[in-house]
Structure formats: C-alpha cells, structure tokens
C-alpha cells in the first residue's frame, strides 16, 4: 500500500493543484511544502529569496522535507527540491515519488504572470533552459512518470489508476 505520495516536476506542472485533488480523492492529508515553509517562517517565498537568498530557502526546503512523515499524505514539493541530491535521496527512500511531466509551453503559460522569484528573474529562454536541465533529474528521482498537460482532475485520476489506489 502506498502511504506517502510526493509530487515533483517543473514550476506550473500542477503539483499543488493536482496534489490537493489527489489527497481529496484518496482521503489523504495534503501538505504543500512551499506553503508549509511560508507558514512556518511567516514569510512569502519571494520575500525569503529577496531578504535572505536562494541558498537560505534551499536549506529551509531540505529541513522541512526531513520533518515530513509519509503516512497517508500527498506532499507537493517545490519545483527545485528534487534537483538537490540530499532531497532526491530522501524522496527515493521514503516516498512514492510521482513526476508530473508537463510540456514547457503549458508550464510557462501557467506561471508567466506569477511572482515566483525564478520566473520574475529569468527570461523565457532561461526558464526553458532550466526546464531542460531539470527534466532528467525529475525522471531519475521518480518511481512514476505521469503526463500532466491535461486537467488536474484527469491527472489525479491517472495517478490513482497507475498506482492502483482506491479511496478508503
Ligand atoms: N492541469 C492543469 N490544467 C490547467 N491549469 C493548471 C493545471 N495545473 C495547474 N494549473 C494552474 O497553473 C498554475 C500553477 O499550478 P500549481 O501552483 O499547481 O503548480 P506547481 O507545480 O505547484 O508550481 P510550483 O513548482 O511553483 O509550486 C495555477 O494557477 C493552477 O491553477
Ligand atoms: O522551481 C523552483 O526552484 C521553485 C519552485 C517553487 O515551487 C518554489 O519552491 C520556489 O519558487 C522555487
Ligand atoms: Mg506548488
């Protein structure tokens, strides 16, 4: 029985949106790690990047990941989390890690007007290069890869089907 499902993938692939829907349908707890950090630190992520640094955020991200317990939980990770070996190792050891594989075009459409610091501070070409460099790392880290250009409802349904999960 799969107890802890971690969703990974590029910004805008739908980890937070699909994660909420998946948790609802499985009757699992939903944890969004970005939101957990924002609540815990009482700061928004763009503020953490600006006032401290990206490295400071990455250390928080690792710390909050270590604190999660994979029991009846859907965990939506930040887009950069699995890029770091120490996080990829934790995901591989403790979680059923699902890569939401969404085209760059769809991700970009969904995030281009957002306040995500990496979106604000990059050109579209730089974001595409980041997408291309990260994709193999998501593929390496995951135990399941799911096409994620369709609706959140359909993507959540595909995950349930592939993992042979059912509501209980
Ligand atoms: N399958 C989808 N179809 C259409 N729109 C979507 C889909 N998934 C997410 N969205 C929209 O795209 C935006 C980004 O989605 P979301 O926040 O879930 O991405 P994310 O993968 O969690 O990104 P991040 O890595 O920054 O946390 C939101 O406005 C959301 O409503
Ligand atoms: O892809 C990334 O590196 C990020 C994605 C978001 O989820 C946040 O974790 C933050 O904006 C960094
Ligand atoms: Mg998210």
Short mmCIF file of C-alpha atoms and ligand atoms in Angstrom, two decimals:
data_model
loop_
_atom_site.label_atom_id
_atom_site.label_comp_id
_atom_site.label_asym_id
_atom_site.label_seq_id
_atom_site.Cartn_x
_atom_site.Cartn_y
_atom_site.Cartn_z
CA UNK A 1 0.00 0.00 0.00
CA UNK A 2 1.35 3.40 -0.99
CA UNK A 3 1.33 5.59 2.11
CA UNK A 4 3.17 8.74 1.11
CA UNK A 5 2.97 10.24 -2.37
CA UNK A 6 5.35 13.08 -3.28
CA UNK A 7 4.66 15.10 -6.42
CA UNK A 8 7.62 16.60 -8.29
CA UNK A 9 8.08 18.48 -11.54
CA UNK A 10 8.74 21.90 -13.02
CA UNK A 11 7.02 25.06 -11.78
CA UNK A 12 3.46 25.12 -13.10
CA UNK A 13 3.22 21.38 -13.83
CA UNK A 14 0.43 21.32 -11.25
CA UNK A 15 1.98 19.76 -8.12
CA UNK A 16 -0.04 21.96 -5.75
CA UNK A 17 -3.27 21.84 -7.75
CA UNK A 18 -3.19 18.12 -8.57
CA UNK A 19 -1.92 17.30 -5.07
CA UNK A 20 -4.96 18.86 -3.44
CA UNK A 21 -7.31 16.97 -5.75
CA UNK A 22 -5.44 13.69 -5.28
CA UNK A 23 -5.48 13.98 -1.47
CA UNK A 24 -9.21 14.75 -1.54
CA UNK A 25 -9.96 11.68 -3.64
CA UNK A 26 -7.76 9.35 -1.57
CA UNK A 27 -8.80 10.86 1.75
CA UNK A 28 -5.10 11.55 2.50
CA UNK A 29 -3.65 14.62 4.21
CA UNK A 30 -2.39 17.27 1.83
CA UNK A 31 0.87 19.08 2.53
CA UNK A 32 2.30 21.70 0.21
CA UNK A 33 5.92 22.12 1.22
CA UNK A 34 6.15 25.70 -0.15
CA UNK A 35 3.09 26.65 1.92
CA UNK A 36 4.45 24.84 4.99
CA UNK A 37 7.66 26.89 4.71
CA UNK A 38 5.71 30.13 4.28
CA UNK A 39 3.56 29.38 7.33
CA UNK A 40 6.50 28.17 9.41
CA UNK A 41 8.71 31.13 8.56
CA UNK A 42 5.86 33.67 8.43
CA UNK A 43 7.25 34.95 5.13
CA UNK A 44 6.33 34.55 1.49
CA UNK A 45 8.83 32.74 -0.74
CA UNK A 46 9.73 35.82 -2.85
CA UNK A 47 10.47 37.64 0.42
CA UNK A 48 12.70 34.77 1.64
CA UNK A 49 14.67 34.85 -1.64
CA UNK A 50 14.99 38.67 -1.53
CA UNK A 51 15.77 39.20 2.16
CA UNK A 52 17.98 36.15 2.60
CA UNK A 53 18.99 34.18 -0.51
CA UNK A 54 18.03 31.25 -2.67
CA UNK A 55 20.53 29.10 -0.73
CA UNK A 56 18.79 30.04 2.53
CA UNK A 57 15.47 28.92 1.01
CA UNK A 58 17.06 25.63 -0.20
CA UNK A 59 18.26 24.88 3.34
CA UNK A 60 14.75 25.54 4.71
CA UNK A 61 13.27 23.34 1.98
CA UNK A 62 15.57 20.47 2.97
CA UNK A 63 14.82 20.93 6.67
CA UNK A 64 11.04 20.94 6.12
CA UNK A 65 11.29 17.87 3.89
CA UNK A 66 13.11 15.94 6.61
CA UNK A 67 10.26 16.79 9.00
CA UNK A 68 7.51 15.19 6.87
CA UNK A 69 6.24 11.71 7.65
CA UNK A 70 4.87 9.73 4.71
CA UNK A 71 1.70 8.38 6.30
CA UNK A 72 -1.45 8.87 4.25
CA UNK A 73 0.00 12.07 2.89
CA UNK A 74 0.16 13.70 -0.51
CA UNK A 75 3.19 16.01 -0.45
CA UNK A 76 3.51 18.66 -3.15
CA UNK A 77 7.16 19.61 -3.40
CA UNK A 78 8.68 22.84 -4.66
CA UNK A 79 9.86 22.71 -8.28
CA UNK A 80 13.56 22.83 -7.35
CA UNK A 81 13.51 20.41 -4.43
CA UNK A 82 14.50 17.15 -6.21
CA UNK A 83 17.38 18.87 -8.00
CA UNK A 84 19.47 18.53 -4.88
CA UNK A 85 20.90 15.07 -4.21
CA UNK A 86 20.16 15.16 -0.47
CA UNK A 87 16.46 15.73 -1.22
CA UNK A 88 16.30 13.23 -4.09
CA UNK A 89 17.70 10.61 -1.74
CA UNK A 90 15.02 11.29 0.90
CA UNK A 91 12.30 11.11 -1.76
CA UNK A 92 13.63 7.83 -3.14
CA UNK A 93 13.97 6.26 0.30
CA UNK A 94 10.70 7.36 1.90
CA UNK A 95 8.14 8.38 -0.69
CA UNK A 96 6.39 7.11 -3.77
CA UNK A 97 7.58 9.94 -5.98
CA UNK A 98 5.45 10.94 -8.95
CA UNK A 99 6.84 13.19 -11.68
CA UNK A 100 4.16 15.36 -13.29
CA UNK A 101 5.56 15.58 -16.78
CA UNK A 102 4.12 18.67 -18.42
CA UNK A 103 5.33 20.45 -21.56
CA UNK A 104 7.37 23.62 -21.08
CA UNK A 105 4.74 25.53 -23.08
CA UNK A 106 1.93 24.58 -20.69
CA UNK A 107 4.07 25.23 -17.59
CA UNK A 108 5.11 28.61 -18.95
CA UNK A 109 1.54 29.65 -19.79
CA UNK A 110 0.55 28.81 -16.21
CA UNK A 111 3.41 30.60 -14.43
CA UNK A 112 4.42 33.51 -16.65
CA UNK A 113 2.42 36.11 -14.69
CA UNK A 114 3.27 34.73 -11.25
CA UNK A 115 5.51 36.16 -8.52
CA UNK A 116 7.75 33.06 -8.34
CA UNK A 117 11.25 34.52 -7.94
CA UNK A 118 12.80 32.31 -10.62
CA UNK A 119 10.09 33.43 -13.07
CA UNK A 120 10.50 37.10 -12.17
CA UNK A 121 14.29 36.93 -12.55
CA UNK A 122 14.57 34.88 -15.76
CA UNK A 123 13.83 35.35 -19.44
CA UNK A 124 11.60 32.77 -21.17
CA UNK A 125 14.75 31.29 -22.79
CA UNK A 126 16.45 30.96 -19.41
CA UNK A 127 13.37 29.24 -18.00
CA UNK A 128 13.30 26.82 -20.89
CA UNK A 129 16.99 26.02 -20.29
CA UNK A 130 16.21 25.44 -16.61
CA UNK A 131 13.31 23.15 -17.62
CA UNK A 132 15.59 21.18 -19.98
CA UNK A 133 18.32 20.82 -17.36
CA UNK A 134 15.92 19.68 -14.63
CA UNK A 135 13.81 17.22 -16.59
CA UNK A 136 16.33 14.30 -16.49
CA UNK A 137 16.73 14.81 -12.74
CA UNK A 138 12.95 14.54 -12.20
CA UNK A 139 12.95 11.42 -14.36
CA UNK A 140 15.79 9.86 -12.36
CA UNK A 141 14.24 10.56 -9.00
CA UNK A 142 10.68 9.35 -9.63
CA UNK A 143 9.03 5.97 -9.32
CA UNK A 144 6.18 7.01 -11.63
CA UNK A 145 6.02 9.50 -14.50
CA UNK A 146 2.61 10.88 -15.46
CA UNK A 147 1.73 13.09 -18.42
CA UNK A 148 0.38 16.30 -16.90
CA UNK A 149 -0.83 18.61 -19.67
CA UNK A 150 -4.47 17.60 -19.09
CA UNK A 151 -6.84 18.81 -16.35
CA UNK A 152 -5.97 18.43 -12.64
CA UNK A 153 -8.91 16.03 -12.28
CA UNK A 154 -7.64 13.83 -15.14
CA UNK A 155 -4.03 13.87 -13.89
CA UNK A 156 -5.10 12.89 -10.35
CA UNK A 157 -7.23 10.09 -11.85
CA UNK A 158 -4.25 8.79 -13.85
CA UNK A 159 -2.07 8.69 -10.72
CA UNK A 160 -4.75 6.74 -8.83
CA UNK A 161 -5.07 4.31 -11.74
CA UNK A 162 -1.33 3.81 -12.20
CA UNK A 163 -0.69 3.29 -8.50
CA UNK A 164 -3.79 1.08 -8.25
CA UNK A 165 -5.01 3.13 -5.33
CA UNK A 166 -8.55 3.46 -4.18
CA UNK A 167 -10.32 5.55 -1.62
CA UNK A 168 -10.52 4.04 1.84
N1 LIG B 1 -3.62 20.58 -15.13
C1 LIG B 1 -3.79 21.91 -15.15
N2 LIG B 1 -4.51 22.49 -16.12
C2 LIG B 1 -4.67 23.83 -16.16
N3 LIG B 1 -4.16 24.69 -15.23
C3 LIG B 1 -3.45 24.17 -14.24
C4 LIG B 1 -3.23 22.75 -14.14
N4 LIG B 1 -2.47 22.52 -13.05
C5 LIG B 1 -2.24 23.73 -12.51
N5 LIG B 1 -2.83 24.70 -13.20
C6 LIG B 1 -2.75 26.16 -12.91
O1 LIG B 1 -1.39 26.54 -13.09
C7 LIG B 1 -0.94 27.38 -12.05
C8 LIG B 1 0.24 26.73 -11.36
O2 LIG B 1 -0.17 25.49 -10.78
P1 LIG B 1 0.49 24.92 -9.45
O3 LIG B 1 0.64 26.02 -8.46
O4 LIG B 1 -0.31 23.73 -9.06
O5 LIG B 1 1.91 24.49 -9.97
P2 LIG B 1 3.11 23.85 -9.15
O6 LIG B 1 3.60 22.70 -9.92
O7 LIG B 1 2.69 23.61 -7.75
O8 LIG B 1 4.22 25.01 -9.19
P3 LIG B 1 5.42 25.31 -8.14
O9 LIG B 1 6.60 24.47 -8.54
O10 LIG B 1 5.77 26.74 -8.35
O11 LIG B 1 4.94 25.02 -6.77
C9 LIG B 1 -2.15 27.60 -11.14
O12 LIG B 1 -2.75 28.82 -11.50
C10 LIG B 1 -3.09 26.44 -11.47
O13 LIG B 1 -4.43 26.80 -11.31
O1 LIG B 2 11.37 25.61 -9.19
C1 LIG B 2 11.84 26.20 -8.20
O2 LIG B 2 13.06 26.27 -7.97
C2 LIG B 2 10.88 26.80 -7.24
C3 LIG B 2 9.57 26.43 -7.31
C4 LIG B 2 8.55 26.86 -6.33
O3 LIG B 2 7.73 25.74 -6.02
C5 LIG B 2 9.18 27.40 -5.06
O4 LIG B 2 9.71 26.34 -4.27
C6 LIG B 2 10.28 28.39 -5.38
O5 LIG B 2 9.69 29.46 -6.06
C7 LIG B 2 11.39 27.74 -6.23
MG1 LIG B 3 3.33 24.32 -5.89
#
